[in-house]
PDB file of C-alpha atoms in Angstrom:
ATOM      1  CA  MET A   1      10.323  -1.607  -7.364  1.00  0.00           C
ATOM      2  CA  LYS A   2       8.080   1.028  -8.887  1.00  0.00           C
ATOM      3  CA  ARG A   3       7.373   4.002  -6.605  1.00  0.00           C
ATOM      4  CA  LEU A   4       4.848   6.650  -7.509  1.00  0.00           C
ATOM      5  CA  GLY A   5       5.717   8.793  -4.493  1.00  0.00           C
ATOM      6  CA  HIS A   6       3.159  11.084  -2.880  1.00  0.00           C
ATOM      7  CA  ILE A   7      -0.262  10.624  -4.422  1.00  0.00           C
ATOM      8  CA  LEU A   8      -2.366  12.741  -2.077  1.00  0.00           C
ATOM      9  CA  THR A   9      -2.445  14.698   1.156  1.00  0.00           C
ATOM     10  CA  ASP A  10      -5.419  15.070   3.515  1.00  0.00           C
ATOM     11  CA  ARG A  11      -5.447  16.894   6.867  1.00  0.00           C
ATOM     12  CA  GLY A  12      -1.700  16.523   7.162  1.00  0.00           C
ATOM     13  CA  SER A  13      -1.538  12.808   6.312  1.00  0.00           C
ATOM     14  CA  LYS A  14       0.445  11.964   3.179  1.00  0.00           C
ATOM     15  CA  TYR A  15      -0.048   8.863   1.044  1.00  0.00           C
ATOM     16  CA  ALA A  16       2.311   7.170  -1.405  1.00  0.00           C
ATOM     17  CA  VAL A  17       2.107   3.919  -3.384  1.00  0.00           C
ATOM     18  CA  SER A  18       4.727   1.420  -4.525  1.00  0.00           C
ATOM     19  CA  GLY A  19       4.731  -2.070  -5.983  1.00  0.00           C
ATOM     20  CA  CYS A  20       6.536  -4.816  -7.833  1.00  0.00           C
ATOM     21  CA  PRO A  21       6.105  -8.340  -9.199  1.00  0.00           C
ATOM     22  CA  VAL A  22       6.429 -11.102  -6.569  1.00  0.00           C
ATOM     23  CA  ALA A  23       6.232 -14.891  -6.707  1.00  0.00           C
ATOM     24  CA  SER A  24       6.393 -15.854  -3.013  1.00  0.00           C
ATOM     25  CA  ARG A  25       6.054 -14.614   0.551  1.00  0.00           C
ATOM     26  CA  ALA A  26       9.863 -14.354   0.626  1.00  0.00           C
ATOM     27  CA  ASP A  27       9.684 -11.949  -2.346  1.00  0.00           C
ATOM     28  CA  VAL A  28       7.075  -9.873  -0.490  1.00  0.00           C
ATOM     29  CA  ASP A  29       9.277  -9.700   2.621  1.00  0.00           C
ATOM     30  CA  ALA A  30      12.311  -8.759   0.517  1.00  0.00           C
ATOM     31  CA  ALA A  31      10.370  -5.998  -1.272  1.00  0.00           C
ATOM     32  CA  LEU A  32       9.096  -4.543   2.024  1.00  0.00           C
ATOM     33  CA  LYS A  33      12.614  -4.633   3.437  1.00  0.00           C
ATOM     34  CA  ALA A  34      13.984  -2.897   0.323  1.00  0.00           C
ATOM     35  CA  LEU A  35      11.320  -0.174   0.536  1.00  0.00           C
ATOM     36  CA  LYS A  36      12.097   0.454   4.210  1.00  0.00           C
ATOM     37  CA  ARG A  37      15.787   0.954   3.400  1.00  0.00           C
ATOM     38  CA  ASP A  38      14.597   4.385   2.266  1.00  0.00           C
ATOM     39  CA  ARG A  39      14.537   6.362   5.508  1.00  0.00           C
ATOM     40  CA  ALA A  40      11.308   8.196   4.630  1.00  0.00           C
ATOM     41  CA  TYR A  41       9.428   4.921   4.159  1.00  0.00           C
ATOM     42  CA  ALA A  42      11.009   3.358   7.244  1.00  0.00           C
ATOM     43  CA  LYS A  43       9.691   6.285   9.313  1.00  0.00           C
ATOM     44  CA  ALA A  44       6.181   6.101   7.816  1.00  0.00           C
ATOM     45  CA  THR A  45       3.316   5.430  10.203  1.00  0.00           C
ATOM     46  CA  HIS A  46       1.862   2.619   8.047  1.00  0.00           C
ATOM     47  CA  ASN A  47       3.117   0.532   5.123  1.00  0.00           C
ATOM     48  CA  THR A  48       0.000  -1.492   4.281  1.00  0.00           C
ATOM     49  CA  TRP A  49       0.221  -4.067   1.515  1.00  0.00           C
ATOM     50  CA  GLY A  50      -1.532  -6.796  -0.392  1.00  0.00           C
ATOM     51  CA  ALA A  51      -0.649  -9.439  -2.978  1.00  0.00           C
ATOM     52  CA  ILE A  52      -2.372 -12.417  -4.575  1.00  0.00           C
ATOM     53  CA  LEU A  53       0.201 -15.142  -5.111  1.00  0.00           C
ATOM     54  CA  GLY A  54      -0.471 -17.583  -7.925  1.00  0.00           C
ATOM     55  CA  THR A  55       0.844 -20.402  -5.753  1.00  0.00           C
ATOM     56  CA  GLY A  56      -0.246 -19.228  -2.298  1.00  0.00           C
ATOM     57  CA  GLY A  57      -3.379 -17.124  -2.693  1.00  0.00           C
ATOM     58  CA  PRO A  58      -4.079 -13.738  -1.094  1.00  0.00           C
ATOM     59  CA  ILE A  59      -1.822 -12.296   1.618  1.00  0.00           C
ATOM     60  CA  LYS A  60      -1.927  -8.875   3.226  1.00  0.00           C
ATOM     61  CA  GLY A  61      -0.491  -6.723   5.971  1.00  0.00           C
ATOM     62  CA  ASP A  62      -2.329  -3.829   7.643  1.00  0.00           C
ATOM     63  CA  ASP A  63       0.695  -2.484   9.575  1.00  0.00           C
ATOM     64  CA  GLY A  64      -1.634  -0.871  12.129  1.00  0.00           C
ATOM     65  CA  GLU A  65      -4.070   0.566   9.551  1.00  0.00           C
ATOM     66  CA  ALA A  66      -6.887  -1.938  10.220  1.00  0.00           C
ATOM     67  CA  GLY A  67      -8.702  -3.034   7.068  1.00  0.00           C
ATOM     68  CA  ALA A  68      -6.394  -1.332   4.570  1.00  0.00           C
ATOM     69  CA  GLY A  69      -4.766  -4.568   3.402  1.00  0.00           C
ATOM     70  CA  MET A  70      -8.186  -5.983   2.516  1.00  0.00           C
ATOM     71  CA  VAL A  71      -8.976  -2.885   0.432  1.00  0.00           C
ATOM     72  CA  ILE A  72      -5.796  -3.515  -1.584  1.00  0.00           C
ATOM     73  CA  LEU A  73      -6.622  -7.223  -1.975  1.00  0.00           C
ATOM     74  CA  ARG A  74     -10.150  -6.504  -3.228  1.00  0.00           C
ATOM     75  CA  MET A  75      -8.812  -4.155  -5.888  1.00  0.00           C
ATOM     76  CA  LEU A  76      -6.191  -6.700  -6.990  1.00  0.00           C
ATOM     77  CA  GLU A  77      -8.909  -9.358  -7.242  1.00  0.00           C
ATOM     78  CA  ARG A  78     -11.104  -7.077  -9.351  1.00  0.00           C
ATOM     79  CA  GLU A  79      -8.181  -6.397 -11.693  1.00  0.00           C
ATOM     80  CA  GLY A  80      -7.277 -10.087 -11.832  1.00  0.00           C
ATOM     81  CA  LEU A  81      -3.681  -9.145 -11.004  1.00  0.00           C
ATOM     82  CA  THR A  82      -1.685 -11.962  -9.409  1.00  0.00           C
ATOM     83  CA  ASP A  83       1.943 -12.210  -8.356  1.00  0.00           C
ATOM     84  CA  HIS A  84       2.153  -8.455  -7.818  1.00  0.00           C
ATOM     85  CA  LEU A  85       2.654  -6.588  -4.536  1.00  0.00           C
ATOM     86  CA  ILE A  86       1.117  -3.175  -3.907  1.00  0.00           C
ATOM     87  CA  ILE A  87       2.167  -1.139  -0.865  1.00  0.00           C
ATOM     88  CA  VAL A  88       0.311   1.984   0.287  1.00  0.00           C
ATOM     89  CA  THR A  89       2.354   4.137   2.654  1.00  0.00           C
ATOM     90  CA  ARG A  90       0.834   6.678   5.043  1.00  0.00           C
ATOM     91  CA  TRP A  91       2.575   9.302   7.094  1.00  0.00           C
ATOM     92  CA  TYR A  92       0.070  10.260   9.809  1.00  0.00           C
ATOM     93  CA  GLY A  93      -0.646  13.971   9.944  1.00  0.00           C
ATOM     94  CA  GLY A  94      -2.176  14.274  13.415  1.00  0.00           C
ATOM     95  CA  LYS A  95      -5.876  14.078  12.553  1.00  0.00           C
ATOM     96  CA  HIS A  96      -8.016  10.947  12.302  1.00  0.00           C
ATOM     97  CA  LEU A  97      -9.498  10.519   8.823  1.00  0.00           C
ATOM     98  CA  GLY A  98     -12.212   7.952   9.603  1.00  0.00           C
ATOM     99  CA  GLY A  99     -13.584   6.250   6.501  1.00  0.00           C
ATOM    100  CA  ASP A 100     -11.734   8.673   4.209  1.00  0.00           C
ATOM    101  CA  ARG A 101      -8.553   6.672   4.822  1.00  0.00           C
ATOM    102  CA  PHE A 102     -10.023   3.752   2.850  1.00  0.00           C
ATOM    103  CA  ARG A 103     -10.903   6.042  -0.057  1.00  0.00           C
ATOM    104  CA  HIS A 104      -7.324   7.311  -0.001  1.00  0.00           C
ATOM    105  CA  VAL A 105      -5.945   3.754  -0.083  1.00  0.00           C
ATOM    106  CA  GLN A 106      -8.239   3.055  -3.052  1.00  0.00           C
ATOM    107  CA  ALA A 107      -7.065   6.224  -4.832  1.00  0.00           C
ATOM    108  CA  CYS A 108      -3.422   5.203  -4.379  1.00  0.00           C
ATOM    109  CA  VAL A 109      -4.000   1.660  -5.628  1.00  0.00           C
ATOM    110  CA  ARG A 110      -5.975   2.985  -8.602  1.00  0.00           C
ATOM    111  CA  ALA A 111      -3.126   5.368  -9.503  1.00  0.00           C
ATOM    112  CA  TYR A 112      -0.682   2.460  -9.370  1.00  0.00           C
ATOM    113  CA  LEU A 113      -2.884   0.125 -11.434  1.00  0.00           C
ATOM    114  CA  ASP A 114      -3.503   2.839 -14.020  1.00  0.00           C
ATOM    115  CA  GLY A 115       0.265   3.152 -14.423  1.00  0.00           C
ATOM    116  CA  LEU A 116       0.783  -0.538 -15.236  1.00  0.00           C
TER     117      LEU A 116
END
């Protein structure tokens, strides 16, 4: 799994991005489990994710951050990237970010995609 670590911080919230190739929902579950073996990621407020499986289509998980999984999926669709999981992790900093949280998810995904 490729981890880019902390990408940005806003009003106390910290964001990180990770990802890896996947071929099935079982691969997605295994990758999420592997990421959460790292105590810092296990204690994160949200681990939102998205993947477009060549055999199963788009799947996502918001992990309490409503709408974030769809943001990841849209970016994967635009890139035409299939069979790849992207996870955006947020550690909540105590202040609500409103719509900025979606821009932060986009910034993390963009940083990951640019590194491929």
